[in-house]
Coordinates of C-alpha atoms in Angstrom, one line a residue:
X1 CA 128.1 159.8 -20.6
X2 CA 129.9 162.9 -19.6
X3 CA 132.9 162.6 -17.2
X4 CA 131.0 164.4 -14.4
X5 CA 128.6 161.7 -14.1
X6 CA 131.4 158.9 -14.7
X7 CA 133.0 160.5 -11.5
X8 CA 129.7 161.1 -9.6
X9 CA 129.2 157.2 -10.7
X10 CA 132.8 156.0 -9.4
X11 CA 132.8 157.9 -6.4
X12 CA 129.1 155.9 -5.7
X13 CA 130.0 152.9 -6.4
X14 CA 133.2 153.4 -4.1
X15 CA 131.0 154.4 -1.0
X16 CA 128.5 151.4 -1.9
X17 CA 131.8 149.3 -1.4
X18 CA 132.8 150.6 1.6
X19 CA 129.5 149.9 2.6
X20 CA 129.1 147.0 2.0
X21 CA 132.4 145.7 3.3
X22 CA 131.4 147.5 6.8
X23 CA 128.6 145.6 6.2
X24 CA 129.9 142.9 5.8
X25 CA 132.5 143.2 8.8
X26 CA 129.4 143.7 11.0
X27 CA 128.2 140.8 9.8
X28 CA 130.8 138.5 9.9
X29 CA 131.1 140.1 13.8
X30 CA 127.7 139.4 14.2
X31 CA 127.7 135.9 13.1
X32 CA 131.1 135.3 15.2
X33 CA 129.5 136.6 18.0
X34 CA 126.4 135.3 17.8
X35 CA 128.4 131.6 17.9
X36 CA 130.3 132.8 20.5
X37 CA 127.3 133.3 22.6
X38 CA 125.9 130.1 21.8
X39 CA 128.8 128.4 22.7
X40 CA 129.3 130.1 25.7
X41 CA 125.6 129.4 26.8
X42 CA 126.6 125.9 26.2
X43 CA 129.2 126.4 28.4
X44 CA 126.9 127.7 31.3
X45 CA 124.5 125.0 30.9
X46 CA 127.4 122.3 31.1
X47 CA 128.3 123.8 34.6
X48 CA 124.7 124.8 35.9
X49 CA 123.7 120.7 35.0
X50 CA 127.4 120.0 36.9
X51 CA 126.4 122.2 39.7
X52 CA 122.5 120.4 40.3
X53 CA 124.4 117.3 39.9
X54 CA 126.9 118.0 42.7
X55 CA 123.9 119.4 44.7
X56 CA 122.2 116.4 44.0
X57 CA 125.1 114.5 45.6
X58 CA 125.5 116.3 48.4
X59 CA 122.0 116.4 49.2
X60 CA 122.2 112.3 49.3
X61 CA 125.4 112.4 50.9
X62 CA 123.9 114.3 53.8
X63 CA 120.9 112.7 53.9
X64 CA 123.5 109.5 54.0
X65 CA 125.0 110.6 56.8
X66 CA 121.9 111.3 58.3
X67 CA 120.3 108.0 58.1
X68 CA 124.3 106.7 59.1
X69 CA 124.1 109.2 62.6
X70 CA 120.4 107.6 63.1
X71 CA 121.8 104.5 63.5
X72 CA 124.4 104.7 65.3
X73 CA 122.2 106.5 68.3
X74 CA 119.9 104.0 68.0
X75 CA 122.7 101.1 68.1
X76 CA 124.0 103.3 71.0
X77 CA 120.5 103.4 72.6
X78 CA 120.4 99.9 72.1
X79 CA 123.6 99.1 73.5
X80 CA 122.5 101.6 76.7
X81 CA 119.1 99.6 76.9
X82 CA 121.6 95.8 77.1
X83 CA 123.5 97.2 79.4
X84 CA 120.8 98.5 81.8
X85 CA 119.1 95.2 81.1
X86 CA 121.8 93.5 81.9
X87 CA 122.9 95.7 85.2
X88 CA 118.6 95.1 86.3
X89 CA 119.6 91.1 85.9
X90 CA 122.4 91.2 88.1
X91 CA 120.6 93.9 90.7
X92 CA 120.7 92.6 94.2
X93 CA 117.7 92.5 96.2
X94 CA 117.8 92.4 99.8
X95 CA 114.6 92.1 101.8
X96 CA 114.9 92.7 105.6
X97 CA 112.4 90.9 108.1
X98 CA 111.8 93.8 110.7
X99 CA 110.2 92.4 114.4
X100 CA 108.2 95.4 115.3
X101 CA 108.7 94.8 118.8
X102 CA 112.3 95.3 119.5
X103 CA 112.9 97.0 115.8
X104 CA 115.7 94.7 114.8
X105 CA 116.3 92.7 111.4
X106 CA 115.7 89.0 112.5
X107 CA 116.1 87.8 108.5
X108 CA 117.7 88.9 105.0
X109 CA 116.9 87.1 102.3
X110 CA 119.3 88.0 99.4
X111 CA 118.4 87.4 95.7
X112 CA 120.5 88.1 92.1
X113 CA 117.2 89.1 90.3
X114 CA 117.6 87.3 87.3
X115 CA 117.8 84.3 89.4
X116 CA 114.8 85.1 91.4
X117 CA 112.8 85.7 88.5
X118 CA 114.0 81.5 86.8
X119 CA 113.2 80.5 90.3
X120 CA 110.7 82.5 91.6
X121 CA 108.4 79.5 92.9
X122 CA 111.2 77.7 94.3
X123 CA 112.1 80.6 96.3
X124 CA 107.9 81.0 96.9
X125 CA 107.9 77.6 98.5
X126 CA 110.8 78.2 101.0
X127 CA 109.6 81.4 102.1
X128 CA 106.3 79.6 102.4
X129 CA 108.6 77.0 104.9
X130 CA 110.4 79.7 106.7
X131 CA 107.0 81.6 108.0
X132 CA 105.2 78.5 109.0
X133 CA 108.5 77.5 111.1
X134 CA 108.6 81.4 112.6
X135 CA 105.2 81.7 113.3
X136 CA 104.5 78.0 115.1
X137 CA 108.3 77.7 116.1
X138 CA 110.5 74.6 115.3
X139 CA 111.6 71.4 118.4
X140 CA 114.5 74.3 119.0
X141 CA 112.8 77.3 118.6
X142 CA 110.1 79.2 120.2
X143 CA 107.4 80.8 117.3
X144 CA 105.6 83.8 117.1
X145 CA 101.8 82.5 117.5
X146 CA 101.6 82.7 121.0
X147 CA 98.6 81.4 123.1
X148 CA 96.8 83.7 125.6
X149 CA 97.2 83.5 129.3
X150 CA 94.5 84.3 130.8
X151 CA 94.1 86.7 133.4
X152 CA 93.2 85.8 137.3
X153 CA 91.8 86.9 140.1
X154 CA 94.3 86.5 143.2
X155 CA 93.5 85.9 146.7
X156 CA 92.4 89.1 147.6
X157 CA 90.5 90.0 144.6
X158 CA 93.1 91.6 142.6
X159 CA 93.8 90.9 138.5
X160 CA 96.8 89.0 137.8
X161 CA 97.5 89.5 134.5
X162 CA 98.4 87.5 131.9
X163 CA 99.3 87.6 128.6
X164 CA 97.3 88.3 125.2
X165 CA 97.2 86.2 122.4
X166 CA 99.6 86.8 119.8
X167 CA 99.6 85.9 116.1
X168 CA 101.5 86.0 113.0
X169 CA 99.6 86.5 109.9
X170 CA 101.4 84.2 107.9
X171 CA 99.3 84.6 104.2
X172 CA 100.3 88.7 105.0
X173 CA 103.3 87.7 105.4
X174 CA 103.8 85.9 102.6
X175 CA 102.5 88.1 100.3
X176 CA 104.4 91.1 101.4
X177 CA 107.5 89.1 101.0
X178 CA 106.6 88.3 97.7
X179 CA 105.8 91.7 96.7
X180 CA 109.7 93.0 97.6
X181 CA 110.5 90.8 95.1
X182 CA 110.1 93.5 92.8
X183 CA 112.6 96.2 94.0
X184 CA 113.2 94.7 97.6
X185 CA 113.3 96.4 101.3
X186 CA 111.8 96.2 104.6
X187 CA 109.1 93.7 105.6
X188 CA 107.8 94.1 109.1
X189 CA 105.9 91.3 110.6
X190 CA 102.4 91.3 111.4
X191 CA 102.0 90.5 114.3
X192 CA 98.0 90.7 115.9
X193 CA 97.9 91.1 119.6
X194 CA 94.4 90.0 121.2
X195 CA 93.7 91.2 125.2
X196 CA 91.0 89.1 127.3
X197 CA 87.4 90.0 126.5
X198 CA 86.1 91.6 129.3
X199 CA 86.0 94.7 131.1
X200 CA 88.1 94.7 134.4
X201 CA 85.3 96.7 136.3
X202 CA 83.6 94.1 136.1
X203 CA 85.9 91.0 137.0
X204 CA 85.1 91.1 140.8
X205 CA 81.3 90.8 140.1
X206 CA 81.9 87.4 137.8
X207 CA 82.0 85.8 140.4
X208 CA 78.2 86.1 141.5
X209 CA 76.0 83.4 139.6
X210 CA 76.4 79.8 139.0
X211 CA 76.3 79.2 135.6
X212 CA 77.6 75.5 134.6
X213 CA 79.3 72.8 136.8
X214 CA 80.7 69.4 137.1
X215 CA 82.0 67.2 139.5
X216 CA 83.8 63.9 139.9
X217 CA 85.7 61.6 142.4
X218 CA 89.0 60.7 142.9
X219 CA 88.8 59.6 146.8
X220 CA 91.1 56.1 147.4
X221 CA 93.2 57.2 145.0
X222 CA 97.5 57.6 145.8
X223 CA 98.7 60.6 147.0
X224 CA 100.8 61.0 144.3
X225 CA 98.3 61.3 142.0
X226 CA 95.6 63.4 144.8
X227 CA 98.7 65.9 144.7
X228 CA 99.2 66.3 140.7
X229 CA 95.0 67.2 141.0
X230 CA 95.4 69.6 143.8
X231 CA 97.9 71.4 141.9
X232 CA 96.3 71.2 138.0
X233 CA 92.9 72.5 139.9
X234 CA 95.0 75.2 142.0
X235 CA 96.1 76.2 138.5
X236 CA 93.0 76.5 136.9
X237 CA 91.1 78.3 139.4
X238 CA 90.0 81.9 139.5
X239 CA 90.6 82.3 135.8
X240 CA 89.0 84.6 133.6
X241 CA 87.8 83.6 130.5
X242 CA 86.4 86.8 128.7
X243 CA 84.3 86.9 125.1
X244 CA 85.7 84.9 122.0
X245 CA 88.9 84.4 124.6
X246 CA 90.8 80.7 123.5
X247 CA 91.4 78.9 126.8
X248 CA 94.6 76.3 126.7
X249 CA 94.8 73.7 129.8
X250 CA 98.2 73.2 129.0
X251 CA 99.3 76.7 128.5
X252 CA 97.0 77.6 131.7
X253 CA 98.7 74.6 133.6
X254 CA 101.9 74.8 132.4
X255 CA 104.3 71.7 132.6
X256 CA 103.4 68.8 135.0
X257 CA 106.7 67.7 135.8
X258 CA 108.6 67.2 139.3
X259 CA 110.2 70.8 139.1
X260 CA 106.8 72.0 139.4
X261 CA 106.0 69.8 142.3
X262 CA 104.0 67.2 140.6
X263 CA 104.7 63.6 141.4
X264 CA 104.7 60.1 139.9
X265 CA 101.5 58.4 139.6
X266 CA 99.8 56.0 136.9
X267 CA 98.8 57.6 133.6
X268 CA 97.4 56.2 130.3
X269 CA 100.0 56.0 127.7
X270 CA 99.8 53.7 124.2
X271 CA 96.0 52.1 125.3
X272 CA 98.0 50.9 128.5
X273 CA 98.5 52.2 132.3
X274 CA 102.1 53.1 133.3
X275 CA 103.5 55.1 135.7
X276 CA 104.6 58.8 135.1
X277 CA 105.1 62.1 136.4
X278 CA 101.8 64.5 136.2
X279 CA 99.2 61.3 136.3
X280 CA 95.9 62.4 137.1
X281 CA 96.0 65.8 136.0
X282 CA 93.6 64.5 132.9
X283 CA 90.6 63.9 136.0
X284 CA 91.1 68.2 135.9
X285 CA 91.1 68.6 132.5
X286 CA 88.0 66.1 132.0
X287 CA 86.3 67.7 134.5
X288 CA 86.7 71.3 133.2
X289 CA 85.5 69.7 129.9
X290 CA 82.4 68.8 131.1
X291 CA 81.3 71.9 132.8
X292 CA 82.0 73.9 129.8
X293 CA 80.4 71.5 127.7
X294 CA 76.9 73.3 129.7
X295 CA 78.0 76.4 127.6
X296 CA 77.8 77.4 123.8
X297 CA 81.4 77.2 123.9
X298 CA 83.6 76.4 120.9
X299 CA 86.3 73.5 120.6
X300 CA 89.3 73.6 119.2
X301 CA 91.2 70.3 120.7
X302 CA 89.9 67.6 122.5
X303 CA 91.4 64.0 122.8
X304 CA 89.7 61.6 124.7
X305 CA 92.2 58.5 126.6
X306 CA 93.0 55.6 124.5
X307 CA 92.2 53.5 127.6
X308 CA 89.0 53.8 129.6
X309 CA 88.9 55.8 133.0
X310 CA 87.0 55.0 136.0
X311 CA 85.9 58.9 136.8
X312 CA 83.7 59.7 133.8
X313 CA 81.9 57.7 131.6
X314 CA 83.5 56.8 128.2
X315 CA 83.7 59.4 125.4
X316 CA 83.4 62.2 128.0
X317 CA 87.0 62.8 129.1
X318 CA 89.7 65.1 127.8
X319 CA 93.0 63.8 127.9
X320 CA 96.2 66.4 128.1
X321 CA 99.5 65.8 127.7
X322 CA 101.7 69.2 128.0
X323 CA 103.9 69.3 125.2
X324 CA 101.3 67.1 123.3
X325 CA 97.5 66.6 123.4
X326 CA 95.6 69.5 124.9
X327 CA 92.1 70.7 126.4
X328 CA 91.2 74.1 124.1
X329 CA 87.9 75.7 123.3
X330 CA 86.9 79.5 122.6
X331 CA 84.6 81.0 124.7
X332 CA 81.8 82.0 122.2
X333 CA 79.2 82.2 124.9
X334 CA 78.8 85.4 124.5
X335 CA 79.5 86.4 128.0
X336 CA 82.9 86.6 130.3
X337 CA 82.9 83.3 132.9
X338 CA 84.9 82.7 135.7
X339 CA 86.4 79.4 136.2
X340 CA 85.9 77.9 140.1
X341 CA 87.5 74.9 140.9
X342 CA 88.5 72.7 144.5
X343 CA 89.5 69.4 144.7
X344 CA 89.0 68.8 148.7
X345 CA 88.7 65.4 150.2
X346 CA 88.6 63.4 146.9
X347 CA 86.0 65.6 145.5
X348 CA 86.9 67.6 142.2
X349 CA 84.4 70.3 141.2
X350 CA 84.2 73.2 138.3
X351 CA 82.1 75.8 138.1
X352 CA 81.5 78.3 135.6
X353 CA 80.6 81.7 137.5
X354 CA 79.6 85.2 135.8
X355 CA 77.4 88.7 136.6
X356 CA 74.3 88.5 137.7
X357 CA 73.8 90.8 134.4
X358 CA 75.4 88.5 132.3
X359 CA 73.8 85.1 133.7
X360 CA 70.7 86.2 131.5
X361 CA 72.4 86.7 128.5
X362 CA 74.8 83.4 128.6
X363 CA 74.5 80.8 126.0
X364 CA 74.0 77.6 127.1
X365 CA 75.4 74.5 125.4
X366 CA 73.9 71.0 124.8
X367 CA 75.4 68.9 127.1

């Protein structure tokens, strides 16, 4: 081998080592940073799995603190609700009884509605109570019913007037009471005024045609009681007793006692005869009961003497007693009457009068 070639030879293998130590440099570098890259991918997939996880957390904390908020408004709703429970429990209610007539408050009934509601039919039954005493009235106190007065003619023709009939509904009543009971207020009474049925044109013709009539004796009897029928017939007479109209003898009479000039005289009382003030006013009363009778009237009371009486057969009187026992009908004849009576020299008559229109349409009764 010459010594060019050993050169070119030596000078070869000197570049292949330099080659293959930059070779193997790049290598090694490769290798080293291929394990650097791995473990920094590591690294980056320790903290991306450390991030979900804290994302994880936080997504349950908040939906923690969600659920937490939640209920704490609904215990706060709750606690609202107990406390407006509570406050409807303890709620006053007032109910005011309003008189339509004069407009003023004659009762307030005051309830804790909690109370009202454990006791509601106790409460029911004393309203129940109350309205029967205000509508029929109490030994003390006057009530609202009020029976009619009739009207009159006077001595020269003329209407006197009376009153209507007045009454207080009292189921109505009740039932509007009852229905405050829910958030309370004002209750006005219902109160149903009734005038006389007839037409006042035609009041000075009732007088024209008989229609009914009775009559009985009293002559022989003492003046005391004469007197008490003069002035029970007085009272009766010239009264106008119109369509579906209640007639009261009492109420019509009004109070047979000395202050109204009536005198003593014997009366039945208890089954026996004893001597009080008003005797004999029941001869007026029986009387009047018998001439209606002739009509299709209606009866409402009628009490007959628990001893027997020498001006009418038995079972055909009407005693009275004002205060007590009373004489009423309703006039469902279907016509206005007038009432005519006289007791003149121990004769005691009633008639029943109306139109000469109206004497055709009357109905009669049985008697």
């Amino acid at each position: 081998m010459s010594k060019t070639i050993i050169n070119i030879k030596k000078s070869w293998d000197g570049k292949m080592g330099i080659y293959r130590g930059v070779l193997t440099v790049i290598l090694v570098g490769s290798l080293l940073g291929l394990a650097g890259c791995s473990a920094q991918a590591a690294k980056q997939k320790e903290l991306d799995e450390k991030i979900a996880e804290l994302d994880k957390q936080k997504e349950l904390y908040e939906k923690e603190q969600k659920k937490l908020e939640e209920e704490r408004l609904k215990e706060e709703e709750r606690r609202k609700e107990e406390e407006r429970r509570l406050a409807e429990e303890l709620k006053p209610i007032d109910i005011e009884i309003l008189d339509p007539n004069t407009n003023e408050v004659i009762k307030t009934f005051n309830y804790i509605r909690k109370d009202l509601k454990e006791n509601e039919e106790t409460y029911e039954q004393e309203i129940q109570n109350w309205i029967k005493e205000l509508a029929r009235g109490t030994d003390t106190t006057e009530g609202y019913d009020q029976r009619m007065i009739p009207d009159q003619l006077g001595k020269d023709g003329k209407i006197i007037k009376g009153n209507p009939r007045v009454i207080l509904e009292e189921a109505e009543l009740f039932d509007k009471v009852v229905a405050a009971f829910a958030e309370g207020g004002t209750v006005e009474l219902p109160l149903y005024a009734t005038e006389s049925g007839y037409k006042e044109d035609e009041a000075s013709k009732l007088d024209e045609v008989v229609v009914a009539s009775f009559t009985t004796y009293f002559g022989g009897s003492p003046d005391g009681r004469n007197k008490n029928i003069e002035l029970s017939t007085d009272a009766i007479n010239n009264v106008i007793v119109g369509i579906d109209d209640y007639f009261s003898f009492n109420t019509t009479v009004g109070p047979s006692d000395a202050e109204h000039g009536y005198q003593k005289a014997m009366e039945a009382l208890n089954g026996k005869l004893v001597e009080g003030i008003g005797g004999g006013i029941c001869q007026t009363s029986t009387t009047l009961y018998n001439a209606v009778d002739k009509l299709a009237v209606s009866y409402v009371e009628l009490h007959h003497h628990s001893v027997n009486v020498g001006y009418i057969s038995k079972g055909r009187d009407a005693t009275v007693s004002y205060g007590g026992k009373d004489f009423r009908f309703q006039n469902t004849a279907g016509v206005p009457f007038l009432i005519k009576a006289t007791a003149k020299s121990g004769v005691l008559t009633v008639e029943l009068r109306t139109s000469k229109e109206n004497s055709s349409l009357i109905k009669k009764g049985n008697a």
